[in-house]
Coordinates of C-alpha atoms in Angstrom, one line a residue:
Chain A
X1 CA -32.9 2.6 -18.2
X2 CA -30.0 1.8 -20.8
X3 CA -27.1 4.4 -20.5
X4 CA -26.4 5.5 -23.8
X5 CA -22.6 4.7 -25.0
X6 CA -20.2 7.6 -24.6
X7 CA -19.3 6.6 -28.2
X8 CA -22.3 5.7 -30.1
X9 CA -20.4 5.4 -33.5
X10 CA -16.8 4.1 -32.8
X11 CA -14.5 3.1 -35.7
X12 CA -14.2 -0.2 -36.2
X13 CA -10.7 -1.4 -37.2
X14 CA -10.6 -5.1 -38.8
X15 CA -9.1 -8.0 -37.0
X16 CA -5.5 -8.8 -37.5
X17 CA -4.3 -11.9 -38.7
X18 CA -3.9 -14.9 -36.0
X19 CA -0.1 -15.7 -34.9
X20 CA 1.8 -18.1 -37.0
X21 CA 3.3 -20.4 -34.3
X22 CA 7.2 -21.3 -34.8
X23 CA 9.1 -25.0 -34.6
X24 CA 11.2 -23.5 -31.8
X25 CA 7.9 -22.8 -29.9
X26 CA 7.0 -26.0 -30.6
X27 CA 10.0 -27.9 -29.1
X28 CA 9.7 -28.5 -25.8
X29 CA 13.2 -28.2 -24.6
X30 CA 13.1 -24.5 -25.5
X31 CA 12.7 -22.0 -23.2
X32 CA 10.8 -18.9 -25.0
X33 CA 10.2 -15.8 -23.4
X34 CA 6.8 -13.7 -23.2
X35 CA 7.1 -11.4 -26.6
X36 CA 4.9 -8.3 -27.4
X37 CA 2.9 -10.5 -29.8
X38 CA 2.1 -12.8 -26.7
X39 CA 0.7 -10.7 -24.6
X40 CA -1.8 -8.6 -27.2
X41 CA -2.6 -12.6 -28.0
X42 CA -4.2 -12.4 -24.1
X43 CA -6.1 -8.9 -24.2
X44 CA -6.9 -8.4 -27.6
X45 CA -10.3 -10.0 -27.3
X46 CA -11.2 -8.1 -24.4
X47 CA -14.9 -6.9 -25.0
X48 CA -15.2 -3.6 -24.7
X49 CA -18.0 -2.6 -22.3
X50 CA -20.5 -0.6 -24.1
X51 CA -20.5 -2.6 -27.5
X52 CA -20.3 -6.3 -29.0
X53 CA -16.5 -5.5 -29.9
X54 CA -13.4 -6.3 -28.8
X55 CA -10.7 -3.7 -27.7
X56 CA -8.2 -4.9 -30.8
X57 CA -11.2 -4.2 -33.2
X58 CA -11.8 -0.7 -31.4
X59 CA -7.9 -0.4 -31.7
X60 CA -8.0 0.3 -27.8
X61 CA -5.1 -2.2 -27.9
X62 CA -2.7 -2.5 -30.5
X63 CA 0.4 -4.4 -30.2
X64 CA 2.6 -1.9 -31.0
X65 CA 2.1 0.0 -28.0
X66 CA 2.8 -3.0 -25.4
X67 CA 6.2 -2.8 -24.3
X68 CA 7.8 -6.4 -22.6
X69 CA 10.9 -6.8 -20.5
X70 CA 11.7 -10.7 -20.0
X71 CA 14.6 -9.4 -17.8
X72 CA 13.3 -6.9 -15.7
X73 CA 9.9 -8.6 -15.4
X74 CA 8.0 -5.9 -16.6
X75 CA 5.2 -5.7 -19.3
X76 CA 3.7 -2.2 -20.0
X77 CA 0.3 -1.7 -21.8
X78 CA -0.7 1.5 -23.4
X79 CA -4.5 1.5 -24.6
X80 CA -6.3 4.3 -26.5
X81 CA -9.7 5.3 -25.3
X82 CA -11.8 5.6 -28.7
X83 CA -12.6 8.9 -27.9
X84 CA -10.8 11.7 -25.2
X85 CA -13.9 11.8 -22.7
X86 CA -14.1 7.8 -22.2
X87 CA -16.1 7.3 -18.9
X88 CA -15.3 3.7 -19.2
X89 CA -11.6 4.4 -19.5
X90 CA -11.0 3.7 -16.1
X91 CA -13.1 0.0 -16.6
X92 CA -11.2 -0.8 -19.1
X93 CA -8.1 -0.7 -17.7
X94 CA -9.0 -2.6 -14.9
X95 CA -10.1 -5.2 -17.2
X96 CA -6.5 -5.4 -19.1
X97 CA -4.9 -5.8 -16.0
X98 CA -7.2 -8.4 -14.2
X99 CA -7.1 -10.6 -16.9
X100 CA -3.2 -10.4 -17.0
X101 CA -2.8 -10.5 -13.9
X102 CA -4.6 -14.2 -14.4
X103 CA -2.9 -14.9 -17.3
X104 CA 1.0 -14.2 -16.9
X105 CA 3.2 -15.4 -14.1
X106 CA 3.0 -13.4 -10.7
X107 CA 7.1 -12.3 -11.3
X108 CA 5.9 -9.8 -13.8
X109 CA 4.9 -6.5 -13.0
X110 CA 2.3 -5.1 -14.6
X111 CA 1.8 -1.4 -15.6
X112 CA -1.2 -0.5 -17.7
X113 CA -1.2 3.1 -18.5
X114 CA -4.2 5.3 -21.2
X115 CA -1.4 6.4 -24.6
X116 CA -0.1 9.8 -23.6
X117 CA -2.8 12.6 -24.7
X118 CA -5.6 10.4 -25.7
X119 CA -7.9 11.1 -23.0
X120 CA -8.6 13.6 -20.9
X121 CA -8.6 12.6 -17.0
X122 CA -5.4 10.8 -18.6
X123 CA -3.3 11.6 -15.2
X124 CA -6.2 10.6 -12.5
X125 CA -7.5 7.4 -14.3
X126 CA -3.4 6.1 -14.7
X127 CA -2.7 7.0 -11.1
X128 CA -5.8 5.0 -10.0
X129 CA -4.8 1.8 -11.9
X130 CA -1.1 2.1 -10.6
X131 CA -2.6 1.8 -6.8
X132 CA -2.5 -1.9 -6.3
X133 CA -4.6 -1.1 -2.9
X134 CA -7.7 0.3 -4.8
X135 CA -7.7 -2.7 -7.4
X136 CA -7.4 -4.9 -4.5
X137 CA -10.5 -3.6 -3.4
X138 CA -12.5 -3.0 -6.6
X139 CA -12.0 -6.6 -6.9
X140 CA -13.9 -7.5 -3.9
X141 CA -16.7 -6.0 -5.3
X142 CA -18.9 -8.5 -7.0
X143 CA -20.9 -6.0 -9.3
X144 CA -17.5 -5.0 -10.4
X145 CA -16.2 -8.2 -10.8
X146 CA -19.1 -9.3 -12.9
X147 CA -19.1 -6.6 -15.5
X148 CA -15.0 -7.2 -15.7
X149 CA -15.5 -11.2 -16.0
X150 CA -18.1 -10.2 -19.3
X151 CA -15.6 -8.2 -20.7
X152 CA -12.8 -11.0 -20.3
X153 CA -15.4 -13.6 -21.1
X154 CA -14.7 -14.6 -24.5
X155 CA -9.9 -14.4 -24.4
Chain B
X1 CA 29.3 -5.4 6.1
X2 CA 26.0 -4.5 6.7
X3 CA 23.4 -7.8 6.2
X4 CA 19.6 -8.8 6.5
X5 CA 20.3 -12.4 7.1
X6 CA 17.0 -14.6 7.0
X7 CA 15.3 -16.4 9.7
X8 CA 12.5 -18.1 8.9
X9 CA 9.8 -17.5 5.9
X10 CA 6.4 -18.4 7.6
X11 CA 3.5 -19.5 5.3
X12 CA 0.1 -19.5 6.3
X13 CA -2.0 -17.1 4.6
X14 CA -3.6 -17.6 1.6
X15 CA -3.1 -14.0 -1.0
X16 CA -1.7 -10.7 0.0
X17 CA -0.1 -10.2 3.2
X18 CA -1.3 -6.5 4.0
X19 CA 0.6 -6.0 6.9
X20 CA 2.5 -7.2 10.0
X21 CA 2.5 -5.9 13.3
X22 CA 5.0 -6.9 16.2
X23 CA 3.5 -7.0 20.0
X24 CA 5.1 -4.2 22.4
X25 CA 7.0 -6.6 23.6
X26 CA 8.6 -8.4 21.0
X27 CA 7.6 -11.9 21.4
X28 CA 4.4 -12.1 19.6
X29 CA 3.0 -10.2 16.4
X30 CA -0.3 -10.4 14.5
X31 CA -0.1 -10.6 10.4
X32 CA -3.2 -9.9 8.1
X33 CA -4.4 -9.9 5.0
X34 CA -6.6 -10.8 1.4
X35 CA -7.9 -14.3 3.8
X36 CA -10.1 -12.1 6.0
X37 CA -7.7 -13.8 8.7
X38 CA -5.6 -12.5 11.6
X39 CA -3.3 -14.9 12.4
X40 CA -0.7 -14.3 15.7
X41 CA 2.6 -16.0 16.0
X42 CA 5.0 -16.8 18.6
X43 CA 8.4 -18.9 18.7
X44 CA 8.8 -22.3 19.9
X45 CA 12.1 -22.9 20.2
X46 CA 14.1 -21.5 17.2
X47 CA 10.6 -21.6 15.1
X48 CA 7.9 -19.2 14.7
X49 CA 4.4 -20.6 14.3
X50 CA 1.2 -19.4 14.5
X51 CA -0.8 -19.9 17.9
X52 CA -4.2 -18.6 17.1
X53 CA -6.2 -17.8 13.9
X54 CA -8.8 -14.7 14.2
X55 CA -11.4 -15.6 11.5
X56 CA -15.5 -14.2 11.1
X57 CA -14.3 -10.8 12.6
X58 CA -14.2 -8.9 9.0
X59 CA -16.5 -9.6 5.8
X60 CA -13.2 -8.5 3.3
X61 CA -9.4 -8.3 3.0
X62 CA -8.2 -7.0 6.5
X63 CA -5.6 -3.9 5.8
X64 CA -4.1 -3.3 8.8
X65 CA -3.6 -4.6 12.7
X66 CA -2.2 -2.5 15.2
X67 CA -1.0 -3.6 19.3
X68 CA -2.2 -1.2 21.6
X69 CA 0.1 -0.3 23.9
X70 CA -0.4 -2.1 26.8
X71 CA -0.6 -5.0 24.9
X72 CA -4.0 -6.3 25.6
X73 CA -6.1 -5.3 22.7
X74 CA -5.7 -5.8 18.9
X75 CA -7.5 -3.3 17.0
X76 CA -8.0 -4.4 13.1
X77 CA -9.1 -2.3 10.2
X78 CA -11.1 -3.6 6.8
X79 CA -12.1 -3.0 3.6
X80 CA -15.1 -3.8 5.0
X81 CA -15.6 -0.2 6.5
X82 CA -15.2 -1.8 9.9
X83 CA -12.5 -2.0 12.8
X84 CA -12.7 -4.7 15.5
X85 CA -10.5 -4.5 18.8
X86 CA -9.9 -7.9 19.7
X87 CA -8.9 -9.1 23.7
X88 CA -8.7 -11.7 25.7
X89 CA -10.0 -10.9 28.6
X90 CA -12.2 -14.3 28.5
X91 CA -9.3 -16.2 28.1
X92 CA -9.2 -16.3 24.0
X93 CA -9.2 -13.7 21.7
X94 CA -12.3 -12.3 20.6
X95 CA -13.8 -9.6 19.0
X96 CA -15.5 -7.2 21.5
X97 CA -16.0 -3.8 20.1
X98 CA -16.7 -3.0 16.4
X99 CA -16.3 0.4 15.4
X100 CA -17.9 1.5 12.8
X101 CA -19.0 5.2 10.9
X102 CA -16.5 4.8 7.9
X103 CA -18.5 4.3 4.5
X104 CA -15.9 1.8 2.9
X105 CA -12.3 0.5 3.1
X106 CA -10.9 1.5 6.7
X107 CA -6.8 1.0 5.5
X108 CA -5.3 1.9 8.6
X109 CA -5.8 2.2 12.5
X110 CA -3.4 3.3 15.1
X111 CA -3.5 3.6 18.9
X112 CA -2.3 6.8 20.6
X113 CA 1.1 6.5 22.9
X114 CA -1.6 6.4 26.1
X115 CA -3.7 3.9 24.5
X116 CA -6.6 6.1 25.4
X117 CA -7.5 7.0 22.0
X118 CA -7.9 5.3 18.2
X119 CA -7.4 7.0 15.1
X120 CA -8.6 5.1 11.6
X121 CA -9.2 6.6 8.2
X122 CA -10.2 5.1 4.8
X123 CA -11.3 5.8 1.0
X124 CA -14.1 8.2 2.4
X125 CA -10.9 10.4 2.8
X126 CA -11.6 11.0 6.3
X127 CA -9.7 10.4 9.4
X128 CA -11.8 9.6 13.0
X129 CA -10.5 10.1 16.5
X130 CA -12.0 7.6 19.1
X131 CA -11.6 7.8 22.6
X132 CA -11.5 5.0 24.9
X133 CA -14.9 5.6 26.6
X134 CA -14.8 2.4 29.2
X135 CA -14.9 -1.5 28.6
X136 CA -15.2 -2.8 25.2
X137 CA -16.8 0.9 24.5
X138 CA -15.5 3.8 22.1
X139 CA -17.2 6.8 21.0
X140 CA -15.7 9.0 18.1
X141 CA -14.3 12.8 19.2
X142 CA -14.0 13.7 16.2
X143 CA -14.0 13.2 12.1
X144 CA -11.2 15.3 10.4
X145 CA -11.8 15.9 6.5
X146 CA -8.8 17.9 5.5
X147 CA -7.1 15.4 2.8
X148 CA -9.3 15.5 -0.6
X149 CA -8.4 11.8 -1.5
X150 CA -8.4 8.5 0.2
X151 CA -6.3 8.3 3.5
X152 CA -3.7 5.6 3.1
X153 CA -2.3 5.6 7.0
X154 CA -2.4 7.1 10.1
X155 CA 0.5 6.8 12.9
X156 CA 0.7 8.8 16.3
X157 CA 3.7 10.7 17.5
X158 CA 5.8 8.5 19.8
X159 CA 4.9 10.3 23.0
X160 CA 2.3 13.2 22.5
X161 CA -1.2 13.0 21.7
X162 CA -0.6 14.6 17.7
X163 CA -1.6 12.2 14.9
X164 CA -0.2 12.1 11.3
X165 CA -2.2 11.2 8.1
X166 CA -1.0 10.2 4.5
X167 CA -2.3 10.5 1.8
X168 CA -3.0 9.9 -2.3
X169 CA -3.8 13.3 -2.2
X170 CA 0.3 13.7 -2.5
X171 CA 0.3 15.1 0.9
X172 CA 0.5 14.3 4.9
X173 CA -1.6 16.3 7.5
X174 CA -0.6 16.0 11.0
X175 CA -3.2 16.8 13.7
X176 CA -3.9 17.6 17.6
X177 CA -6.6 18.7 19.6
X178 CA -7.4 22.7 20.5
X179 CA -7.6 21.7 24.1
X180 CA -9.7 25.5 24.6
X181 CA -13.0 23.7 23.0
X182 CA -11.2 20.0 22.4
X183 CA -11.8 20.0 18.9
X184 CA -9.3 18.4 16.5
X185 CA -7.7 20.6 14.2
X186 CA -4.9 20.3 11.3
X187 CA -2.2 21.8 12.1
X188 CA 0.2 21.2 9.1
X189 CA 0.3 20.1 5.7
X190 CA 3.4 18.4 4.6
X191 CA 3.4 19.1 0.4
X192 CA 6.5 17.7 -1.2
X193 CA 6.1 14.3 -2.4
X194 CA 4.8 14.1 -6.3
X195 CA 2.5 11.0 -6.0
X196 CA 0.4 8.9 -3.1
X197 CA 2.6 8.9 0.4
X198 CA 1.9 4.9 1.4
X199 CA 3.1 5.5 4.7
X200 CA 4.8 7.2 7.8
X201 CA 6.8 7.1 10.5
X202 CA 8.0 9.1 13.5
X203 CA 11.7 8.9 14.8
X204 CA 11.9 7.8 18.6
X205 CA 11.9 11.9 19.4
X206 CA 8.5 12.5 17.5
X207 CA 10.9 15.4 16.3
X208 CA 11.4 13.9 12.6
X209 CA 9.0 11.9 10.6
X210 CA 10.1 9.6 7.5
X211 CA 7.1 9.3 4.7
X212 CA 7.6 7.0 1.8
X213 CA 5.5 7.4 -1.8
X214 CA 4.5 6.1 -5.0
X215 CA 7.2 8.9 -6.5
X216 CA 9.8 6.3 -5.5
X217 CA 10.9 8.4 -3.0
X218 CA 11.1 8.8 0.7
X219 CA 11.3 11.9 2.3
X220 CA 12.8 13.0 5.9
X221 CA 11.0 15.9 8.0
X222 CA 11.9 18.0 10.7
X223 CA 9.6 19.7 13.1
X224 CA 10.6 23.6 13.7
X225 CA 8.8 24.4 16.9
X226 CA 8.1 28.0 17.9
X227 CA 11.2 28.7 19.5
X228 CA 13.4 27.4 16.8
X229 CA 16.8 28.8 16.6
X230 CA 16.8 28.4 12.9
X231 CA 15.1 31.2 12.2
X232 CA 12.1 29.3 10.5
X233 CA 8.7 31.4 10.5
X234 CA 6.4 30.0 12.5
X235 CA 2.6 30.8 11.4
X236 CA -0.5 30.2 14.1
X237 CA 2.1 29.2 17.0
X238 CA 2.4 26.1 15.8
X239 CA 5.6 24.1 14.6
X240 CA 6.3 24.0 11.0
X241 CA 7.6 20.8 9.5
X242 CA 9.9 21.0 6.2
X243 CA 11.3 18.5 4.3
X244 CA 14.8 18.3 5.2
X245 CA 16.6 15.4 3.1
X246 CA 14.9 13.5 0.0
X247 CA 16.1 9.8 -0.5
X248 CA 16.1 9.7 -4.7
X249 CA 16.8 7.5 -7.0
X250 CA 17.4 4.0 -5.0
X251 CA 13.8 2.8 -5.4
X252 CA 12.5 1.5 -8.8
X253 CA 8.8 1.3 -8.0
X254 CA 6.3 2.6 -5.2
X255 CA 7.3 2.8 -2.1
X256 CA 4.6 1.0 0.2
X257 CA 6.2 1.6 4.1
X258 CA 8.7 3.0 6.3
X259 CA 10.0 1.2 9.7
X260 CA 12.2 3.7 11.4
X261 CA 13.3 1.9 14.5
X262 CA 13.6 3.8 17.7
X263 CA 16.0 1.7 19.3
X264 CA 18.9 1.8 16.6
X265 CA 17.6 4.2 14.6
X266 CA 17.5 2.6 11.2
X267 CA 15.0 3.2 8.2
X268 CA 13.7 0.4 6.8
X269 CA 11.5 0.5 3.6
X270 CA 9.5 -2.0 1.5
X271 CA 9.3 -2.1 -2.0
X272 CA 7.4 -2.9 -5.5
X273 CA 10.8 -4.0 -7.0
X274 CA 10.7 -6.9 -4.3
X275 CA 13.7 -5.2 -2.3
X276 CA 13.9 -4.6 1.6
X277 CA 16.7 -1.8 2.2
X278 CA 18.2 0.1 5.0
X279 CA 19.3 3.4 5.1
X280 CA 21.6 5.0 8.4
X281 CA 21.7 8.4 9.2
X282 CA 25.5 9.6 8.1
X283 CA 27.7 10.0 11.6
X284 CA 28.1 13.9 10.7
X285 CA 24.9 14.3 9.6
X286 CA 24.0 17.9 10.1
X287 CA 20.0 18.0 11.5
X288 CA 19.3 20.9 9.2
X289 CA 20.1 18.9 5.8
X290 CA 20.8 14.9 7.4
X291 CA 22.3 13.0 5.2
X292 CA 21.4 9.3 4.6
X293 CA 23.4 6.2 3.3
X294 CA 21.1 2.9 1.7
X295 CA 23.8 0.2 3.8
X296 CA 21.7 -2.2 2.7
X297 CA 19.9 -4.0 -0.2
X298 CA 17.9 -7.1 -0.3
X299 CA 17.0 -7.9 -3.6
X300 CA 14.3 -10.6 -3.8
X301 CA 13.5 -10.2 -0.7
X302 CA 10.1 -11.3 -1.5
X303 CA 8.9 -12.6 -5.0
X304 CA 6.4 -10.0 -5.4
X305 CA 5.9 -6.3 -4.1
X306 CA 7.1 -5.9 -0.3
X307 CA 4.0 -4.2 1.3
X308 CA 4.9 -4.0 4.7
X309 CA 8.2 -3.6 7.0
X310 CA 8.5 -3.8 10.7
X311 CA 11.5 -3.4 13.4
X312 CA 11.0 -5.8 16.5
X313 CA 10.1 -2.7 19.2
X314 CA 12.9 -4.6 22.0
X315 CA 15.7 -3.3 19.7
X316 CA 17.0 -7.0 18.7
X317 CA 17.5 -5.9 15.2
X318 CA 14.8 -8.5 13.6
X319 CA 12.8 -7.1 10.8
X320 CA 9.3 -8.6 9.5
X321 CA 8.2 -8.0 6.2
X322 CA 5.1 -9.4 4.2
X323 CA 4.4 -9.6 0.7
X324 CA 1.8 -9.9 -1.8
X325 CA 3.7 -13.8 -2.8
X326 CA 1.4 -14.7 0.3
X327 CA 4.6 -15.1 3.1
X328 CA 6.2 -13.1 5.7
X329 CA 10.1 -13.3 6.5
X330 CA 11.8 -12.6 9.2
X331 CA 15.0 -10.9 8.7
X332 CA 18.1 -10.3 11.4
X333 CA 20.1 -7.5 10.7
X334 CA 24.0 -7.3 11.4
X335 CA 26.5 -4.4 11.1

């Protein structure tokens, strides 16, 4: 049996334009740091579980609510279940922080947090992705592991 | 001034170190971790290096590895719902007991001051008491559900058979057995910290007890027994435990363990900020309200979180700590 989607009718936001690269990123003898732009460049096609879309077009993610501190080696992500009752919020989460925790350098710390009142298990789901022990685990699960390499498939 | 000055930074396991454990008697300690590997060490000369490698015991990432008392069995707890005691009698070390009855992760397992009983716990949120039943056998007394969320770690009072469990329930729960039917009860509930407690420790006296938590704090607790002069209220005959001095604002992430070393007395914590610290119970520090000072900050201890901390039991002032950057250090501290 096919579970139906929690949201069978999300919004669908269009894509945003692709990242004009700059001639100091392009010399080589210049440090750049991570920026905000860079790191919705590494989740924004994230598929989002239940449908062919990816979390920037669902405006899960938006870059505006990704917060980056080069000095304190700390990057923040807020993402927006599409609607408050998201049984998948928890998934998706995971999702943003396995593939950064591929992508970026092991200094940074990574916090990825559900926007402040957009769901409702808003507290339990946060506190679940904070604990490093249960992602640990989760990730030695190889269902689970499976369903979160689809979703990062195609970044 | 006070110093952690370092002593050697030991590679050899491959992801997270979990956790490190030192031998009762000083010389050896096991480490564990992400590789499904226990791995002992001892020094040659000036150097530690590892003497044996424990592999095929657990299916996952090994949480936790404990030294019984006498020193003769290693008892090991996985996320694969598993704990093996390992000994040598045959000469090597090898697994000879498995214990099993948890339904997943096992994250902690600690031997009682006698080392005649066990006590593990795990994401089923229960806690299990086993006894020592006879050679390579143990049988479980008793299964204790009192937290409502995983149980992060379980440590035994110093010298009495009464066993404390944290918590990401927010809370710890200590226990002991009713010894009119020899059932295990709860008999407290320490409520004060605001998110997961990581970990726990009793003073040398079994008297206090230092929890540490993802609320970026750690917390001191005193035991009001019965008698207390105080004037505390005692409910059921049995002691109540408050929350006596909260250590705010020097931690700028979770809190993921507490050393408190009962030789010298000194609280050692590890950190996700990467920092090893030490705190020192103020010279007029009154036991009602004790007042703590940090004395000691090692930033970058590690590259990554700090997971574990550990005081050598002999007293020599050397620290172990482990990280998720795959290392262990050994750390000597100085006044």
């Amino acid at each position: 049996m096919t579970k139906i989607a929690d949201n069978v009718n999300p919004h669908v936001y269009e894509k945003g334009s692709e990242r004009k690269t700059t001639s100091a990123e392009l010399d080589e003898e210049l440090t750049d740091e991570f920026d905000e732009r860079e790191i919705f460049d590494l989740i924004r096609n994230i598929n989002d579980p239940e449908h062919p879309l990816t979390l920037e077009e669902l405006r899960v993610i938006e870059e505006k609510n990704i917060v980056v501190n080069n000095k304190e080696n700390t990057v923040v992500v807020n993402f927006t279940p599409t609607i408050p009752h998201c049984s998948m919020a928890t998934l998706i989460g995971l999702s943003i922080r396995v593939q950064l925790l591929r992508a970026l350098p092991s200094r940074f710390k990574v916090t990825v947090v559900v926007s402040e009142g957009t769901h409702v298990s808003e507290h339990a789901v946060n506190k679940q992705l904070a604990d490093k022990e249960r992602v640990a685990a989760a990730l030695e699960n190889n269902n689970l592991v499976q369903i979160i390499n689809q979703c990062v498939a195609n970044v | 001034m006070a110093n952690l000055e370092l002593l050697q930074t030991l590679h050899g396991h491959k992801g997270i170190v979990w956790n490190v454990a030192w031998h009762p008697l000083g010389t050896i300690f096991a480490s564990c971790g992400e590789d499904k590997t226990i791995k002992l060490w001892s020094k040659e000369g000036q150097e530690w290096t590892i003497k044996t490698v424990l592999v095929d015991g657990h299916q996952r990432t090994i949480r936790e590895v404990a030294w019984s008392p006498c020193g003769n069995f290693l008892a090991s707890a996985s996320f694969d719902a598993t704990t093996a005691i390992w000994d040598k009698k045959s000469g090597q070390f090898e697994c000879n007991a498995t214990l099993e009855g948890h339904e997943n992760e096992v994250k902690s397992v600690a031997w009682s001051p006698s080392g005649q009983l066990l006590a593990t716990c795990g994401r089923d949120k229960s806690v299990w008491v086993w006894e020592v039943a006879g050679e390579d056998e143990y049988e479980c007394e008793s299964v204790l559900n009192a937290h409502n969320q995983d149980v992060k770690k379980v440590a035994w009072h110093p010298s009495l058979d009464i066993l404390a469990s944290a918590s990401y329930d927010n809370t710890v729960k200590m226990y002991k057995e009713d010894p009119v039917d020899n059932d295990w009860t709860c008999i407290a509930t320490l409520c004060s910290h605001e998110s997961t407690v990581w970990s726990l420790a009793f003073d040398k006296t079994g008297e206090r007890l230092v929890t540490c938590s993802d609320d970026r704090t750690v917390k001191i607790w005193k035991e009001y027994k019965p008698d207390n002069q105080e004037g505390v209220i005692i409910t059921d005959k049995e002691s109540v435990w408050k929350c006596v001095c909260t250590l705010s604002g020097y931690h700028t992430r979770c809190v993921y363990d507490v050393a408190w070393c009962h030789q010298t007395g000194l609280i050692a914590t590890a950190c996700g900020d990467d920092i090893i610290r030490i705190f020192k119970e103020s010279e007029d520090s009154d036991p009602n309200a004790p007042t703590f000072e940090l004395i000691c900050t090692k930033l970058n201890s590690h590259s990554q979180d700090v997971n574990c901390v550990a005081w050598n039991p002999i007293g020599n002032q050397e620290l172990l700590s482990s990280s998720d950057d795959g290392e262990i250090r050994i750390w000597k501290f100085s006044d």
